[in-house]
Short mmCIF file of C-alpha atoms in Angstrom, two decimals:
data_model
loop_
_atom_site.label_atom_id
_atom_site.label_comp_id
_atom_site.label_asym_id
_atom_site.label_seq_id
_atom_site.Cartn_x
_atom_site.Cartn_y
_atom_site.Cartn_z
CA UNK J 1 26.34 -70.03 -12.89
CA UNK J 2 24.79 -72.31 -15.40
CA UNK J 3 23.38 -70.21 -18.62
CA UNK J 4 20.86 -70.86 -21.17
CA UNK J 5 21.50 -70.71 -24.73
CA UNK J 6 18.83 -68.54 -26.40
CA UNK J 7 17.92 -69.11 -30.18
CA UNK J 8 17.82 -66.11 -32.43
CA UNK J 9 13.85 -65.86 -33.73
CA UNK J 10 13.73 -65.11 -37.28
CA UNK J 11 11.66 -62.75 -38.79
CA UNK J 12 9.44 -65.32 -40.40
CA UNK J 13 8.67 -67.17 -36.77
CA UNK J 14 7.39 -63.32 -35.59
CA UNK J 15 5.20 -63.15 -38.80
CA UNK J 16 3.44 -66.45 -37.50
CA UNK J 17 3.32 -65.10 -34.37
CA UNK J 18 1.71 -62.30 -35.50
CA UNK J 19 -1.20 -64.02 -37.84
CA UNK J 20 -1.72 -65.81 -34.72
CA UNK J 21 -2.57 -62.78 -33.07
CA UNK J 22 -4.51 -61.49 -35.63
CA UNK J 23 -6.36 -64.50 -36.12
CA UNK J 24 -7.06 -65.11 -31.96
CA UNK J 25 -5.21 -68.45 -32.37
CA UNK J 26 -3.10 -67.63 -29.09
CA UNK J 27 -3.70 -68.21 -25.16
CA UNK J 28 -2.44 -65.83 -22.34
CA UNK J 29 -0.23 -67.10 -19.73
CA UNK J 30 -1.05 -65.54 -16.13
CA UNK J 31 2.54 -64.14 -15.32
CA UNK J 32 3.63 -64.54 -11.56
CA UNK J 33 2.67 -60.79 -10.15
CA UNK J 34 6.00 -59.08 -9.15
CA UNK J 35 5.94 -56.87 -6.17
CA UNK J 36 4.52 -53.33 -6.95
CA UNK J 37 3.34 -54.66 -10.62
CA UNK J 38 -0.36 -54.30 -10.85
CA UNK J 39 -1.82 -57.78 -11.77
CA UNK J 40 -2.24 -57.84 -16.11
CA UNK J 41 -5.35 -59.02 -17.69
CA UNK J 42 -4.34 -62.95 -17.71
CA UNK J 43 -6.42 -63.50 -20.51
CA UNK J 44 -5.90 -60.14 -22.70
CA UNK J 45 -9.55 -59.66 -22.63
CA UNK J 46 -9.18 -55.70 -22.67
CA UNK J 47 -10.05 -53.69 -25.43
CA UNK J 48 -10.19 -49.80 -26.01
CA UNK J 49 -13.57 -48.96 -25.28
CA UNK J 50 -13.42 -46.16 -28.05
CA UNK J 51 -11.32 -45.24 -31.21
CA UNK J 52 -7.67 -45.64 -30.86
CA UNK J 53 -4.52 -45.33 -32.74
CA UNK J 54 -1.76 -47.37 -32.30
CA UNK J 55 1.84 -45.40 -32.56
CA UNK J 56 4.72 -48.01 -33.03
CA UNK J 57 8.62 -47.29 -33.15
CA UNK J 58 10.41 -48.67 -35.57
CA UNK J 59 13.84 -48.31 -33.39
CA UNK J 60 14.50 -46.75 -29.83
CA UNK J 61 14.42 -42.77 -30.24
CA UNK J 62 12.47 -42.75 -32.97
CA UNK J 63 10.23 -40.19 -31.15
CA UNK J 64 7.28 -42.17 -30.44
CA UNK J 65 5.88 -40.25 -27.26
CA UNK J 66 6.40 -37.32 -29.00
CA UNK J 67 3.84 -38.12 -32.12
CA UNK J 68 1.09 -39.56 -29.78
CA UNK J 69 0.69 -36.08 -27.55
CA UNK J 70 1.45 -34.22 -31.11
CA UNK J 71 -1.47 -36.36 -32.25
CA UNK J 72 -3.66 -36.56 -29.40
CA UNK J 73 -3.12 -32.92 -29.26
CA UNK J 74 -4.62 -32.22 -32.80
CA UNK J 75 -7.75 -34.34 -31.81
CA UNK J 76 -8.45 -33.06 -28.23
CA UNK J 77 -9.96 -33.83 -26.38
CA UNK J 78 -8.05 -37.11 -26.33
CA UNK J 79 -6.09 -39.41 -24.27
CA UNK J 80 -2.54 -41.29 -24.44
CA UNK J 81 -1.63 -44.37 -23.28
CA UNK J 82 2.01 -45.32 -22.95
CA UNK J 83 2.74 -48.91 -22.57
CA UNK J 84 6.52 -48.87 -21.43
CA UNK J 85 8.36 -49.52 -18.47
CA UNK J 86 8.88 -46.51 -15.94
CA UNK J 87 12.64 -46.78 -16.71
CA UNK J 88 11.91 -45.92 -20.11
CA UNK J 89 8.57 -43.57 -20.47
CA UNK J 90 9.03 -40.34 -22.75
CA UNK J 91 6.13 -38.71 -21.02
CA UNK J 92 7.88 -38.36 -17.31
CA UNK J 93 7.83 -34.13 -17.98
CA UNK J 94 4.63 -34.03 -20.52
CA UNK J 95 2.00 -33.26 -17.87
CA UNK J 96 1.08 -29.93 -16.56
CA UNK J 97 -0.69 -31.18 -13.84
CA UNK J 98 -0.08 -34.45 -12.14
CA UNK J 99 -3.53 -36.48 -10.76
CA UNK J 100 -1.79 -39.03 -8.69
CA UNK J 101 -1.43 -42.66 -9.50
CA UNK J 102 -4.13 -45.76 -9.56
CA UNK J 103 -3.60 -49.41 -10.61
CA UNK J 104 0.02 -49.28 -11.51
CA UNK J 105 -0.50 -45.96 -13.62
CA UNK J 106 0.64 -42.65 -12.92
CA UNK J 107 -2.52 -40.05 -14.41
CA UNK J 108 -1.68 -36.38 -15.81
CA UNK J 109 -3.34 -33.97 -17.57
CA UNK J 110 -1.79 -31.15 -20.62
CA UNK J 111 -5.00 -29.11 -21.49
CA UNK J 112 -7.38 -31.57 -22.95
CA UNK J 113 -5.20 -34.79 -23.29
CA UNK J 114 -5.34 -37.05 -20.55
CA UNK J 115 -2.08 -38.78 -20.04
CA UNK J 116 -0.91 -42.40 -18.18
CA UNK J 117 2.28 -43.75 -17.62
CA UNK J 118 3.53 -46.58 -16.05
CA UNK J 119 4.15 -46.04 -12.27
CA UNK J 120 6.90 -49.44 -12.15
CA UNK J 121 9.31 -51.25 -13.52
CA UNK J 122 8.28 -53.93 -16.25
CA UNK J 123 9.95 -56.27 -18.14
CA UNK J 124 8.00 -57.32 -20.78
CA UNK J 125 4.33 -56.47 -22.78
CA UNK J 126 2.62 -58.76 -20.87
CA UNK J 127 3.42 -56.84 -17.16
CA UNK J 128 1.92 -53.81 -18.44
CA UNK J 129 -1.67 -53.62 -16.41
CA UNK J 130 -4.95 -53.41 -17.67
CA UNK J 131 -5.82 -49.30 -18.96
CA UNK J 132 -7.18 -47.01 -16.36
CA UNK J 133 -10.50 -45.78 -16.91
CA UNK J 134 -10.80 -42.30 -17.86
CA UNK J 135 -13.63 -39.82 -17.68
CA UNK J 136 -14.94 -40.10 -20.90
CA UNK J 137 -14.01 -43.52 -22.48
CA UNK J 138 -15.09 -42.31 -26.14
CA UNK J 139 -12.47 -39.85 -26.56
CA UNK J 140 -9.90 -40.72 -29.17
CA UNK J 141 -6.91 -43.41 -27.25
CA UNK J 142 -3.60 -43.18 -28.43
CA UNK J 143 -1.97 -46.03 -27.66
CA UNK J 144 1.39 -45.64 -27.11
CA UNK J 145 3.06 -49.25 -27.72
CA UNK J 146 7.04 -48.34 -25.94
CA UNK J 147 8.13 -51.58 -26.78
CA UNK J 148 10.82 -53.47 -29.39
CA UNK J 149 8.30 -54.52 -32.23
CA UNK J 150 9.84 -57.88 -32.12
CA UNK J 151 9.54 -58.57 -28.17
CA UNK J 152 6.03 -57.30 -28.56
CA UNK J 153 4.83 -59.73 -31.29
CA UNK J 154 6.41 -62.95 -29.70
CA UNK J 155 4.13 -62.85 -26.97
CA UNK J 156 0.77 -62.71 -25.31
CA UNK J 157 -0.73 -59.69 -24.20
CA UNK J 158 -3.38 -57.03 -24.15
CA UNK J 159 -0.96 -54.71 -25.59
CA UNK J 160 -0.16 -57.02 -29.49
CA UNK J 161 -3.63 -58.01 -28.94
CA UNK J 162 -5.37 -53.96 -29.37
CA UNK J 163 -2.40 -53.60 -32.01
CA UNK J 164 -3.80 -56.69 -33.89
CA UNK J 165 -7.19 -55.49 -33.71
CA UNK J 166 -6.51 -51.51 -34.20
CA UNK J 167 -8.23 -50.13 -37.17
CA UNK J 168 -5.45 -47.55 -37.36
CA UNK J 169 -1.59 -47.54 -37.00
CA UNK J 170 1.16 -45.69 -37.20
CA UNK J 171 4.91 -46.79 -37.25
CA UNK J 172 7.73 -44.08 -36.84
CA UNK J 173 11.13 -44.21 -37.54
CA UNK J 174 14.03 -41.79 -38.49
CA UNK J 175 15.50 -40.77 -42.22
CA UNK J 176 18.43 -42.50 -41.48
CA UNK J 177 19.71 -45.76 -43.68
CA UNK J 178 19.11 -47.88 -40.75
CA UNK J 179 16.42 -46.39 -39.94
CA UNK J 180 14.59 -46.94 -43.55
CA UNK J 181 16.06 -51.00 -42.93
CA UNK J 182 14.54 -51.24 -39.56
CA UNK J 183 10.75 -49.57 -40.68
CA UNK J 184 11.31 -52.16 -43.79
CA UNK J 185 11.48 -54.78 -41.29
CA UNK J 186 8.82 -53.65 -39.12
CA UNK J 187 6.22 -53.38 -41.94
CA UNK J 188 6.85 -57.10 -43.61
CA UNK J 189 6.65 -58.53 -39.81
CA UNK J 190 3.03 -56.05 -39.30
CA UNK J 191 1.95 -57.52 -42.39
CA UNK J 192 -0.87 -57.61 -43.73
CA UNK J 193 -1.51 -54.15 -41.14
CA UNK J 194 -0.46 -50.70 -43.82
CA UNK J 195 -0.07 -48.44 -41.29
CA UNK J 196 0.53 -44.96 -41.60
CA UNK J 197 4.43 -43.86 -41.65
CA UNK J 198 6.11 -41.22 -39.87
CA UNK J 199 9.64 -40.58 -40.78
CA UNK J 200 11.31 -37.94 -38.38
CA UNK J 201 13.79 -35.70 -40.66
CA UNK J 202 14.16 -33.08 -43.38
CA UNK J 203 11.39 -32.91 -45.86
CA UNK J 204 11.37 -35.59 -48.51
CA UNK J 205 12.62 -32.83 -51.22
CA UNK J 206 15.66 -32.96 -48.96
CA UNK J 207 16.52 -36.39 -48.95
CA UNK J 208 19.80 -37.16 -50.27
CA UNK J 209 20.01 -40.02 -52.86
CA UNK J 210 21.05 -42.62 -50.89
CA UNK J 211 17.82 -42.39 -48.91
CA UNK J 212 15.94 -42.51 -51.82
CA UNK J 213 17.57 -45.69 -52.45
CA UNK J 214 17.09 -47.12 -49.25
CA UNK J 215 13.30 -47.33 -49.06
CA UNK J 216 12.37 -51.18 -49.24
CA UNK J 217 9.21 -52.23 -51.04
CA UNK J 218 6.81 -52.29 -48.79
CA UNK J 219 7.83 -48.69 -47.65
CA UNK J 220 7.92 -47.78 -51.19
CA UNK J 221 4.25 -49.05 -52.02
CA UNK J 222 3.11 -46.92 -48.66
CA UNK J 223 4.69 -43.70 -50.01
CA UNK J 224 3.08 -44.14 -53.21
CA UNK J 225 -0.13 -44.75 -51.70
CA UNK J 226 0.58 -41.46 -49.40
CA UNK J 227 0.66 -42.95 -46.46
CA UNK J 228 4.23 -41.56 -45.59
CA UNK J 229 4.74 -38.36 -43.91
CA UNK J 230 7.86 -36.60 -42.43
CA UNK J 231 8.28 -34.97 -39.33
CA UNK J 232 9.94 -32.31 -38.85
CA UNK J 233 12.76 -32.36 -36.35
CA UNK J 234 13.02 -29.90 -33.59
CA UNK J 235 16.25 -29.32 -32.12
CA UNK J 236 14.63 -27.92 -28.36
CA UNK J 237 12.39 -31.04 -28.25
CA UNK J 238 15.44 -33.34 -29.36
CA UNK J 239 17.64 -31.58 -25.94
CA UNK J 240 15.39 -31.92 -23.81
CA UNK J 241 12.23 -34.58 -24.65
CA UNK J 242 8.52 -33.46 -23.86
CA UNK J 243 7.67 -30.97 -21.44
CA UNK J 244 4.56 -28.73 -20.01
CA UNK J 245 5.45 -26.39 -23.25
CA UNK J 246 3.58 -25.88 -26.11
CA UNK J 247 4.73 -28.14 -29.07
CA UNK J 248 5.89 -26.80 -32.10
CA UNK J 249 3.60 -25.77 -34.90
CA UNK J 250 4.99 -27.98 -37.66
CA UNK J 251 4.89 -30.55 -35.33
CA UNK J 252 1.55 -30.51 -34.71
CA UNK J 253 0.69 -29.87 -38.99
CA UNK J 254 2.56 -33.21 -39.48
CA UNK J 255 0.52 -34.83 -36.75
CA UNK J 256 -2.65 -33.13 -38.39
CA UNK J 257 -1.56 -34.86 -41.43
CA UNK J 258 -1.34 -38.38 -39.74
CA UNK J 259 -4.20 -37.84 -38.14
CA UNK J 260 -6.34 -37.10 -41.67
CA UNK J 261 -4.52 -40.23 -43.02
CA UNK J 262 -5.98 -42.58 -39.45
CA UNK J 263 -9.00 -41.06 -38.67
CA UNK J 264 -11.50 -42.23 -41.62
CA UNK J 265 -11.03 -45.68 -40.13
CA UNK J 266 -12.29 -44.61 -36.72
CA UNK J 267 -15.17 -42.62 -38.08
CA UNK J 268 -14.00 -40.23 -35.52
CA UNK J 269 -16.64 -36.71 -35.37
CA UNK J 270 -15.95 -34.50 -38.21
CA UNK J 271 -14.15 -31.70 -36.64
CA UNK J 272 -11.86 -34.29 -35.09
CA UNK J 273 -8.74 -33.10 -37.46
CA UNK J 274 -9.09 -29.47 -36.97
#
């Protein structure tokens, strides 16, 4: 079997990619439909037809899913997007109710946040289908983005495209040395996007030293500007991911938090961050 050598893409090609993005300077190849894949918008025309917030990962398990109901639960009524494959959704056991599936979406409900999911298998940003429509298409959308920051800036989709154009992000990652590296890396390639930061862990008081030391300067500049916020880890939710249940009160104060720091660029209701 004859196999093609792949060439690593540096960080500085992604940051191209990503002004290119930003700046429209991109087309949309029409990917060949793959059975039980709803067709994607070939020309990544969609856009959220009310506020949204993108939610980013910084690193696999870095609790994305679980910020983006936190948050969407603080600003019900709301909705969340994920954009991930099936194989790899967070929100499988989030719904209390289930509403069936339409255009390559499966549709749940958890009080006042309306939830999709992908229904299939997907490969790549551009598979994921164009956004159901949902009942009232000026609630608050979380978007969120369930891919590898790098896959999703190298290519063409809906999905880079509504990050790109977002007027408010958040990236999450975990108080870990690696994980401090990898949001480093993440905000110099989302440049010039300052998105919010989440950091899943003890409170800063409790960082030890060596995580002091490990915060890059671009993550350094956001926590001065106070655009970093910790959240609080919660050992049921770590065992055993989303559920129906209710989520934990410091949970949701952290996602409050985010939520104060995003929503003055949505002009979201006042009320919104009760």
């Amino acid at each position: 079997m004859t196999q093609t050598a792949t060439r690593p893409v540096s960080v500085s090609e992604l940051q191209r990619a990503w002004r290119a993005v930003r700046e429209g300077e991109f087309r949309c190849d029409s990917p060949r439909p793959r059975r039980g894949v709803a067709n994607p918008d070939p020309e990544c025309r969609w856009s959220p037809p009310g506020p949204v917030i993108t939610i980013l990962g910084c690193h696999p398990q870095a609790g994305v899913s679980t910020l983006a109901v936190a948050m969407a639960t603080v600003a019900a009524p709301a909705q969340v997007i994920e954009c991930a494959s099936a194989t790899a959704t967070g929100l499988a056991c989030a719904a209390t109710a289930e509403l069936g599936t339409t255009d390559g979406w499966r549709i749940g409900r958890r009080g006042q946040v309306h939830l999709a999911r992908s229904s299939t298998a997907l490969l790549t940003p551009a598979e994921v289908p164009v956004p159901p429509a949902f009942e009232d298409p000026q609630r608050l959308l979380v978007l969120d983005v369930g891919w590898e920051l790098g896959q999703l800036l190298a290519g063409q989709s809906w999905v880079n495209r509504t990050v790109a154009e977002a007027a408010s992000a958040v990236v999450t990652t975990t108080a870990t040395t690696p994980g401090l590296r990898r949001l480093e890396n993440a905000l110099t390639m989302l440049s010039p996007l300052e998105p919010a930061i989440a950091v899943r862990g003890p409170a800063r008081r409790r960082w030890p030293r060596h995580l002091e030391a490990g915060l890059g300067p671009l993550s350094t500049h956001a926590s001065r500007a106070g655009r970093l916020q910790c959240i609080p880890t919660d050992k049921d939710l770590a065992e055993r991911g989303l559920t129906g249940q209710d989520l934990p009160a410091p949970l949701l104060q952290a996602a409050a938090h985010l939520l104060a720091l995003t929503a003055p660029k949505l002009n979201l209701m006042e009320g919104t961050t009760r």
